PDB file of N, CA and C in Angstrom:
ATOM      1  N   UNK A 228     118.786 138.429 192.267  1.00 70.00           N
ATOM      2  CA  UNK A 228     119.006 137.083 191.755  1.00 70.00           C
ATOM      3  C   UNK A 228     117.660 136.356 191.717  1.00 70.00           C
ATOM      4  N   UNK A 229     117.306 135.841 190.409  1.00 83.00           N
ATOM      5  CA  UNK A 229     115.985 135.049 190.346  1.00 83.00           C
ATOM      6  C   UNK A 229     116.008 134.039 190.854  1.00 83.00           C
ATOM      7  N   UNK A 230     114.958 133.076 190.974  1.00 86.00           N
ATOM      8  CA  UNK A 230     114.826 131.758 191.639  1.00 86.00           C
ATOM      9  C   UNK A 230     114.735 131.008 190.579  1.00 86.00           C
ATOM     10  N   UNK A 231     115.393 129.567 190.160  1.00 87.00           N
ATOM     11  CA  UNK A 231     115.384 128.623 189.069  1.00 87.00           C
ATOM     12  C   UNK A 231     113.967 127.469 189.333  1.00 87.00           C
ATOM     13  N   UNK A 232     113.322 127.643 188.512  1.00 85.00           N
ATOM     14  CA  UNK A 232     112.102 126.777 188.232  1.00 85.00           C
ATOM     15  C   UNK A 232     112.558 125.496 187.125  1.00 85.00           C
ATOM     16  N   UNK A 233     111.829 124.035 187.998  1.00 85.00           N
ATOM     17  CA  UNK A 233     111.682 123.266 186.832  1.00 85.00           C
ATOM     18  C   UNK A 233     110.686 122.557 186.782  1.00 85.00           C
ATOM     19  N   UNK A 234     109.983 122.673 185.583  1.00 83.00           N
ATOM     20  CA  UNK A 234     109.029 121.431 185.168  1.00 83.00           C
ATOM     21  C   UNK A 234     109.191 120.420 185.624  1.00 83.00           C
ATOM     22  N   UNK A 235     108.329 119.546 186.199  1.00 81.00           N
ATOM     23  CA  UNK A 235     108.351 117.572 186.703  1.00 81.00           C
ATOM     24  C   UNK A 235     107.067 117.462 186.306  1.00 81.00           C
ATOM     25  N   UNK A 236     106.605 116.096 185.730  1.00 79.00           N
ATOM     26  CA  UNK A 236     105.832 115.974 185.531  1.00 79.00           C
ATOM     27  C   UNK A 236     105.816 114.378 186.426  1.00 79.00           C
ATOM     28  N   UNK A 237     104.525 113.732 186.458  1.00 71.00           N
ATOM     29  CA  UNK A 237     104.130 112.162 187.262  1.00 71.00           C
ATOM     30  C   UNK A 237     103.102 111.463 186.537  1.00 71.00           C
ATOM     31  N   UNK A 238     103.419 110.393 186.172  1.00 70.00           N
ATOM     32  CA  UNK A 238     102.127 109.785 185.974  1.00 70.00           C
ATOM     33  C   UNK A 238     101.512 108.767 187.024  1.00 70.00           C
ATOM     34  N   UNK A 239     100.310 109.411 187.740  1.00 68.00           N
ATOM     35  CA  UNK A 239      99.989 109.026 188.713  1.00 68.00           C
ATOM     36  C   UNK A 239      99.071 107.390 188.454  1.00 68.00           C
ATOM     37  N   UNK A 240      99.541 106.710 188.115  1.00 69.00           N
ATOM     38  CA  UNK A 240      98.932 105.153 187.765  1.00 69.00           C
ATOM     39  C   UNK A 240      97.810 105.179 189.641  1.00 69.00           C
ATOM     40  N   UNK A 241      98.565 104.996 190.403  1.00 72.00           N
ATOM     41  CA  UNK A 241      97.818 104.533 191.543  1.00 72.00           C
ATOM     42  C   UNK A 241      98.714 104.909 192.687  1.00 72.00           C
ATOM     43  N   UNK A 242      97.604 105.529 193.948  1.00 74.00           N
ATOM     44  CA  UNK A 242      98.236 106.516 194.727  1.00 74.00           C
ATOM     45  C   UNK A 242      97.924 106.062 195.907  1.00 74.00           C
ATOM     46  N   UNK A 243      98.637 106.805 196.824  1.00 81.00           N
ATOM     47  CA  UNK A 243      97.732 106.618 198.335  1.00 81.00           C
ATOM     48  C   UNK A 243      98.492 105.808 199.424  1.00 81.00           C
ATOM     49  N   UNK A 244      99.117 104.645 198.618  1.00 87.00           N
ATOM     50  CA  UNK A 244     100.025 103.497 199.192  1.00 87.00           C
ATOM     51  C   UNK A 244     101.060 104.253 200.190  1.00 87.00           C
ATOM     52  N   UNK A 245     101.919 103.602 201.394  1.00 88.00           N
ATOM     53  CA  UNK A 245     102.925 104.011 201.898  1.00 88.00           C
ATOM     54  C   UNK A 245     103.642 103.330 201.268  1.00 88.00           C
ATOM     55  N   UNK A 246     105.065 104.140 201.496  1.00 86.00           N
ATOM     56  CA  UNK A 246     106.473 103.351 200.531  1.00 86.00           C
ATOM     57  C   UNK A 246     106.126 102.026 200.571  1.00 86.00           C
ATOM     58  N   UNK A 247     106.315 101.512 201.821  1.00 90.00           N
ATOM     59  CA  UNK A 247     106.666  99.853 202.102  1.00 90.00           C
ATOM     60  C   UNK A 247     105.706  99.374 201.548  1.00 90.00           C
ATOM     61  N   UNK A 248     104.795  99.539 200.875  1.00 90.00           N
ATOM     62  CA  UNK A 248     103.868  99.177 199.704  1.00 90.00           C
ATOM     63  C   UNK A 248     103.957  99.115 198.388  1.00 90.00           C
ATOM     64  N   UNK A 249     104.082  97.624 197.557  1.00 89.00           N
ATOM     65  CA  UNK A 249     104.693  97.997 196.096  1.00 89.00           C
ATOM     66  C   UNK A 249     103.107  97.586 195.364  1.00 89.00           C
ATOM     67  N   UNK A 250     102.565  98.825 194.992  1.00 86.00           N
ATOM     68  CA  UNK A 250     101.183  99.017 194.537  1.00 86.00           C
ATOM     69  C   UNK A 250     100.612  97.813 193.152  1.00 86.00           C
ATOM     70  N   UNK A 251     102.180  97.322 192.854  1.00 89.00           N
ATOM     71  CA  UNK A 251     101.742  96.136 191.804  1.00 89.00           C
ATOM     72  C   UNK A 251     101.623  94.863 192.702  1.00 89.00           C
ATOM     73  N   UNK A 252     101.647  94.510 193.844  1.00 92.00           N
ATOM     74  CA  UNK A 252     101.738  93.508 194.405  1.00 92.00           C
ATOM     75  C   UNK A 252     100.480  93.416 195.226  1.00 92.00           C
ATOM     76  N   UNK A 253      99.383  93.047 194.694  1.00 93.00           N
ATOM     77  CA  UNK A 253      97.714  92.484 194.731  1.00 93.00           C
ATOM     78  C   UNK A 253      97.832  92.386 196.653  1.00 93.00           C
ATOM     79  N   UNK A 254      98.610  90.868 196.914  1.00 96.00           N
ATOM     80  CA  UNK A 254      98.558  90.658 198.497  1.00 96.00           C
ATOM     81  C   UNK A 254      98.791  91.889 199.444  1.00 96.00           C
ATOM     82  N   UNK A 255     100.458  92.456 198.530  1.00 93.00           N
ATOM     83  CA  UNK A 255     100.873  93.456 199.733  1.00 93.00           C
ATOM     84  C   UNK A 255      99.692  94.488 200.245  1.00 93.00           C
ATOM     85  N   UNK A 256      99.184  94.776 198.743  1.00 92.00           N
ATOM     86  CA  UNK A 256      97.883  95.546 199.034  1.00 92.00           C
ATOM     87  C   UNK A 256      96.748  95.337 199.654  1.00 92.00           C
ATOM     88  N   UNK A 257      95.731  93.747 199.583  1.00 94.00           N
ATOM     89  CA  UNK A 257      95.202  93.754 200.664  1.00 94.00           C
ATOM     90  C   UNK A 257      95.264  93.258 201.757  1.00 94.00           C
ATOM     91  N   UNK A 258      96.459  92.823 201.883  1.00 95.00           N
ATOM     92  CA  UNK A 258      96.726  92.903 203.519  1.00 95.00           C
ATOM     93  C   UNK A 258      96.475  94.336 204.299  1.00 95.00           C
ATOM     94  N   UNK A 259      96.977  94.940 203.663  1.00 93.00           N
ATOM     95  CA  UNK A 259      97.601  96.355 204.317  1.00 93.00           C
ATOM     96  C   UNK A 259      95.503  96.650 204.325  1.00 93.00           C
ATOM     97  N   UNK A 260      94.853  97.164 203.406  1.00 91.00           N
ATOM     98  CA  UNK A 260      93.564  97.153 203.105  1.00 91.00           C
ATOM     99  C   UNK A 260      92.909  96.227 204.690  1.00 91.00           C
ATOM    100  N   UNK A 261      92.879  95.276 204.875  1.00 94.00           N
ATOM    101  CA  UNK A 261      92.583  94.669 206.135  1.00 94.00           C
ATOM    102  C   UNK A 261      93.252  94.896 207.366  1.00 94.00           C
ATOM    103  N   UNK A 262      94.454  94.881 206.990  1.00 93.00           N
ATOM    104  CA  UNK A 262      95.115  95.651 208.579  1.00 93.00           C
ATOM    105  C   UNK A 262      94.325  97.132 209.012  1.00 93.00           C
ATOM    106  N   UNK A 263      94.476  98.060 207.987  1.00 91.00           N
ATOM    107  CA  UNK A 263      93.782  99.628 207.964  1.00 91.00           C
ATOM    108  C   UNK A 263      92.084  98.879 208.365  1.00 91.00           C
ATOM    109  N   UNK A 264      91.133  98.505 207.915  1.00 91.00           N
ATOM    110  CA  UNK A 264      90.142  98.143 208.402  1.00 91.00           C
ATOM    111  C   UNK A 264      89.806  97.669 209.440  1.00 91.00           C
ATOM    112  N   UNK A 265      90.729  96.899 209.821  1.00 93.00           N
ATOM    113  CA  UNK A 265      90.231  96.827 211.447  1.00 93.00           C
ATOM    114  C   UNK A 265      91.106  97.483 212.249  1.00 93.00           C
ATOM    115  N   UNK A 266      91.045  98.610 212.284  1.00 92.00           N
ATOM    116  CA  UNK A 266      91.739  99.686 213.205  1.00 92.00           C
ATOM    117  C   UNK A 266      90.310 100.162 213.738  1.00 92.00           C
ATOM    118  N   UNK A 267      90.536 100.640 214.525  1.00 91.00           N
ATOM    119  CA  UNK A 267      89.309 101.205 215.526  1.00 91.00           C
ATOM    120  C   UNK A 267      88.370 102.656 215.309  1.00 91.00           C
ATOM    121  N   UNK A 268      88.997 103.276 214.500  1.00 92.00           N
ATOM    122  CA  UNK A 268      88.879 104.358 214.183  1.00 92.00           C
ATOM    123  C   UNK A 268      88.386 104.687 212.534  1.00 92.00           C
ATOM    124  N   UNK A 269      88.595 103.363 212.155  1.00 91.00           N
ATOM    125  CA  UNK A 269      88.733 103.433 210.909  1.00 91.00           C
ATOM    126  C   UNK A 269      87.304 103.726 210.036  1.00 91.00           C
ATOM    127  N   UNK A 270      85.872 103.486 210.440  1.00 90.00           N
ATOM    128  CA  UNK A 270      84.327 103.866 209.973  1.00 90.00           C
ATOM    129  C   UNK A 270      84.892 105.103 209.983  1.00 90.00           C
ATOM    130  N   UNK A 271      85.521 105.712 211.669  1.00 92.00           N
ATOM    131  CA  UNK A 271      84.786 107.382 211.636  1.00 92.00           C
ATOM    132  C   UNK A 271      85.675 108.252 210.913  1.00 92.00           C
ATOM    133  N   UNK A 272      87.066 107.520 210.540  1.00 90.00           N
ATOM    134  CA  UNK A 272      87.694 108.374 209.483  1.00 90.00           C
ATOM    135  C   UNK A 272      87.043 108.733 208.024  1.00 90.00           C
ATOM    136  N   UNK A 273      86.406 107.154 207.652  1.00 92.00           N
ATOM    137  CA  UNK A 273      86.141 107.144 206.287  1.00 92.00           C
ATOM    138  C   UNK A 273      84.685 108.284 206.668  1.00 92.00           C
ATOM    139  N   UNK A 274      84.265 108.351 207.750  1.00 94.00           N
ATOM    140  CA  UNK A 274      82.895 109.042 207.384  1.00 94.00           C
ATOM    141  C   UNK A 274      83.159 110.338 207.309  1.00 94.00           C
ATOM    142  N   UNK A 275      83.855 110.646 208.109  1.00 94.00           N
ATOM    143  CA  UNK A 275      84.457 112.270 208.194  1.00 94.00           C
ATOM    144  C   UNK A 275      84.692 112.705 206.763  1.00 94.00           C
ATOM    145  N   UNK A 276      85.867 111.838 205.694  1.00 93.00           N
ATOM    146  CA  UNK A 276      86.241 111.983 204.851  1.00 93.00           C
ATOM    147  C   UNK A 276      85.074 112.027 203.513  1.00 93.00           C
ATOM    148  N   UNK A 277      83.901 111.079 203.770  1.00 95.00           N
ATOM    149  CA  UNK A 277      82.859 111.113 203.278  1.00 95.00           C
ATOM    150  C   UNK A 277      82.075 112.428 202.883  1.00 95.00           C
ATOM    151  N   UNK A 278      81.752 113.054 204.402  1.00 95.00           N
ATOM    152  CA  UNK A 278      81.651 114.037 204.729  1.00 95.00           C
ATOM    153  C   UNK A 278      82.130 115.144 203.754  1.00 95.00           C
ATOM    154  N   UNK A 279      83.069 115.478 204.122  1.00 94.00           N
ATOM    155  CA  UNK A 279      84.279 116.682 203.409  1.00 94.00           C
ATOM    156  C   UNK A 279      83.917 116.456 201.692  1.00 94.00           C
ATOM    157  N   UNK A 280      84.002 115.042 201.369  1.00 93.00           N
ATOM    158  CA  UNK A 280      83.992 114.853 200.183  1.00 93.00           C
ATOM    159  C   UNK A 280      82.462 115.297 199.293  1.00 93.00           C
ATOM    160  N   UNK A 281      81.269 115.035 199.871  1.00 94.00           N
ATOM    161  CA  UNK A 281      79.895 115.519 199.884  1.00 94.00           C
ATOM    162  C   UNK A 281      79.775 116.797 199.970  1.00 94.00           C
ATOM    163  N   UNK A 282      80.398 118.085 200.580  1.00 91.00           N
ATOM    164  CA  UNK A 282      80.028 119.234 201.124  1.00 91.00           C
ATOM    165  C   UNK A 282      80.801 119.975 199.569  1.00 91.00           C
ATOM    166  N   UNK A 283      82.357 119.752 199.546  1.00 89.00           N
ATOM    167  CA  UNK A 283      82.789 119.940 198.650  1.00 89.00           C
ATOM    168  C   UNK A 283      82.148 119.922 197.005  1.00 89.00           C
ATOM    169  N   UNK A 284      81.216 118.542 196.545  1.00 89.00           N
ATOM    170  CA  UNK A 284      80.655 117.960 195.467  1.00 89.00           C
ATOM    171  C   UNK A 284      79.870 118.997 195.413  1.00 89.00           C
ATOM    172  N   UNK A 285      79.366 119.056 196.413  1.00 88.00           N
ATOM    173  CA  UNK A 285      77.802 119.674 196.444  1.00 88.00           C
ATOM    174  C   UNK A 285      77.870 121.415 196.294  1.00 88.00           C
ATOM    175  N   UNK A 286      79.061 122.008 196.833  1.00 85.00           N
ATOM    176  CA  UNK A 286      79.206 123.470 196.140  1.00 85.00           C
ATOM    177  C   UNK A 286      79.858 123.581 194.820  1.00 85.00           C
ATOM    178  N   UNK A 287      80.078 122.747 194.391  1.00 81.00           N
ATOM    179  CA  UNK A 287      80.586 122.557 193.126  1.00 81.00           C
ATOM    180  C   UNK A 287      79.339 122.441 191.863  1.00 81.00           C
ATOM    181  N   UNK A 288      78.341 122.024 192.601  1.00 81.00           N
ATOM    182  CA  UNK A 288      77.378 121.848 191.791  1.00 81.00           C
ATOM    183  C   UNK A 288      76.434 122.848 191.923  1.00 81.00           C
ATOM    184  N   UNK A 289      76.843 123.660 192.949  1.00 80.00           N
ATOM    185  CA  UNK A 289      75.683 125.044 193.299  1.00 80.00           C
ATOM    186  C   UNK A 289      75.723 126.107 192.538  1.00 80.00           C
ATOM    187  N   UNK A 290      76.830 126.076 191.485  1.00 79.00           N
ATOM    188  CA  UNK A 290      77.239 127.594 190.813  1.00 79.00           C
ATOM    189  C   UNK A 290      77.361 127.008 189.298  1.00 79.00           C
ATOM    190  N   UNK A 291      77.029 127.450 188.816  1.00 80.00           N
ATOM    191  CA  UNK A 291      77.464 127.412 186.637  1.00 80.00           C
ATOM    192  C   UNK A 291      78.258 128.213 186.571  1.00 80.00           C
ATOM    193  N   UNK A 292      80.176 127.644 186.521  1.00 75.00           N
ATOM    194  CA  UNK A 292      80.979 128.622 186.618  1.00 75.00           C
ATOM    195  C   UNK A 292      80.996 129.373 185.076  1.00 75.00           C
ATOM    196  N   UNK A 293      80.305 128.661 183.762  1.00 78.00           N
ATOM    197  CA  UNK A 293      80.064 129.719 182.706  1.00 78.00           C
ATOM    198  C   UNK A 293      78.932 130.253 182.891  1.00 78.00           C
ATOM    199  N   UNK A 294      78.041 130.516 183.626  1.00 81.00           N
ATOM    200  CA  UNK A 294      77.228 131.553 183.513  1.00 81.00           C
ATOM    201  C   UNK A 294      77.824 133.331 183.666  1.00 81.00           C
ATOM    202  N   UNK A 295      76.993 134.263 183.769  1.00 78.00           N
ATOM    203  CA  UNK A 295      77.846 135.483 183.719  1.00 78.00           C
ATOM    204  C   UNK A 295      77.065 136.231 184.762  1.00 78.00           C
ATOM    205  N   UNK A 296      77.587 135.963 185.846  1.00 81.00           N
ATOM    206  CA  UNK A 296      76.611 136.222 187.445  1.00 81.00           C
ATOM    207  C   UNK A 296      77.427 138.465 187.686  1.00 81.00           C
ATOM    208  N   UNK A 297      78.229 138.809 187.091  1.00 84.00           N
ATOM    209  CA  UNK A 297      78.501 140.045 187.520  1.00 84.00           C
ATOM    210  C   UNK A 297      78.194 141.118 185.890  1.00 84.00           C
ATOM    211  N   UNK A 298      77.531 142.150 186.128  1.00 84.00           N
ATOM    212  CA  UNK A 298      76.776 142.873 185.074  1.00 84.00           C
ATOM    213  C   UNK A 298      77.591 143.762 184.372  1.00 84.00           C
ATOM    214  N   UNK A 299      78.533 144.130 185.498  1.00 87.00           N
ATOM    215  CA  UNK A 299      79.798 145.041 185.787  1.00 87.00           C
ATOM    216  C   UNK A 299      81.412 144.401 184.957  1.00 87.00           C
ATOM    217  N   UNK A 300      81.288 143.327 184.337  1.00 82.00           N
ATOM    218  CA  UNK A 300      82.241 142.968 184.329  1.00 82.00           C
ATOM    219  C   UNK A 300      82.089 142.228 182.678  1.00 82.00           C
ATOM    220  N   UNK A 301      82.981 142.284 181.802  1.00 80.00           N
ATOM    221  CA  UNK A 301      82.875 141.839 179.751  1.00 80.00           C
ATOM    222  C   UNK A 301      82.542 140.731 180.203  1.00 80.00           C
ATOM    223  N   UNK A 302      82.172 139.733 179.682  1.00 74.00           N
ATOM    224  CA  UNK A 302      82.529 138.260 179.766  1.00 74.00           C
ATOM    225  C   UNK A 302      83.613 138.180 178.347  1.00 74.00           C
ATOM    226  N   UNK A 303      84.742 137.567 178.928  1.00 77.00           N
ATOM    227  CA  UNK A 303      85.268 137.346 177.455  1.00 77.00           C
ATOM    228  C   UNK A 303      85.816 135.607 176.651  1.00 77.00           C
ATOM    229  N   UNK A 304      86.213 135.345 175.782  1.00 78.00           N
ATOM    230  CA  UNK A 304      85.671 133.966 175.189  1.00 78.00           C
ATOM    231  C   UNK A 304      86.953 132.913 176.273  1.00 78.00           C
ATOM    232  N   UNK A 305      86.948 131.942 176.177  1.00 73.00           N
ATOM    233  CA  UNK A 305      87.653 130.848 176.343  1.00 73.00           C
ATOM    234  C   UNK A 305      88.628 130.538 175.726  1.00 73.00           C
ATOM    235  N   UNK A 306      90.148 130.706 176.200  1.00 78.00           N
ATOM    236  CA  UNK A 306      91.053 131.020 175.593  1.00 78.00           C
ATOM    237  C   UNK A 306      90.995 129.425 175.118  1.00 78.00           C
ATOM    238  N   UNK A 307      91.105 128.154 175.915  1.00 79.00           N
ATOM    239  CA  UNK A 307      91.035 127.221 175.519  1.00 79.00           C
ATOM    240  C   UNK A 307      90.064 126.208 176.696  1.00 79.00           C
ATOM    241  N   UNK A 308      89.371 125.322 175.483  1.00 77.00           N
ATOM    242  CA  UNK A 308      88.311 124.550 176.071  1.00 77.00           C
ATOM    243  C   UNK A 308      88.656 124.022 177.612  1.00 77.00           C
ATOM    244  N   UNK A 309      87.964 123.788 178.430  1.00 73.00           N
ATOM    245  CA  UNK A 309      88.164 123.158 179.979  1.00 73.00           C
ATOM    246  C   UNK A 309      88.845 121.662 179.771  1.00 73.00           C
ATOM    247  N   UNK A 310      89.674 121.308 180.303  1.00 74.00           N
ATOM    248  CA  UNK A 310      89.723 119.857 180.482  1.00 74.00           C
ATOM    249  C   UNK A 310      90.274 119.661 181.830  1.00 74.00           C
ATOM    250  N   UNK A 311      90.117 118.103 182.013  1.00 72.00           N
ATOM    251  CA  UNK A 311      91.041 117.654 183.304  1.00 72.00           C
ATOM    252  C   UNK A 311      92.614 116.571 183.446  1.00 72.00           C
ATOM    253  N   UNK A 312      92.931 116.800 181.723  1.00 62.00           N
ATOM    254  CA  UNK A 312      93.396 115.930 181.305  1.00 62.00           C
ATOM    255  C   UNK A 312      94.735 116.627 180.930  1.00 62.00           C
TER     256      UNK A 312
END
């Protein structure tokens, strides 16, 4: 017996919020934005996250994933152009 798959799709307007957050409501948002800021912890999260986010960028930028780095292997064309969209 197969397993049933379905397509969902989201349009992610703006993310991140907890429920009890209605992301169109400017105040609800920076309140919450100032409550999260003065938490105690809150520099060394963002730096950590900083962190991760820098190390990541930065091997991303270390390689030309179209270049053709194996001699052993066709290169063959691009079925369809790259996007992120």
């Amino acid at each position: 017996m197969g397993k049933e798959f379905k397509n969902t799709g989201m349009h992610h307007f703006e993310g991140g919020w907890p429920k009890e957050i209605d992301p169109s409501d400017e105040d609800a948002k920076a309140r919450f934005r100032r409550r999260v800021e003065k938490e105690e912890n809150w520099y060394s999260k963002l730096k950590t996250l900083f962190n991760t986010t820098e190390n990541a960028i930065l091997q991303n930028n270390a390689i030309n994933v179209y270049d053709h780095y194996f001699n052993d292997v066709i290169p063959s064309d691009l079925k369809e152009m790259p996007s992120a969209m």
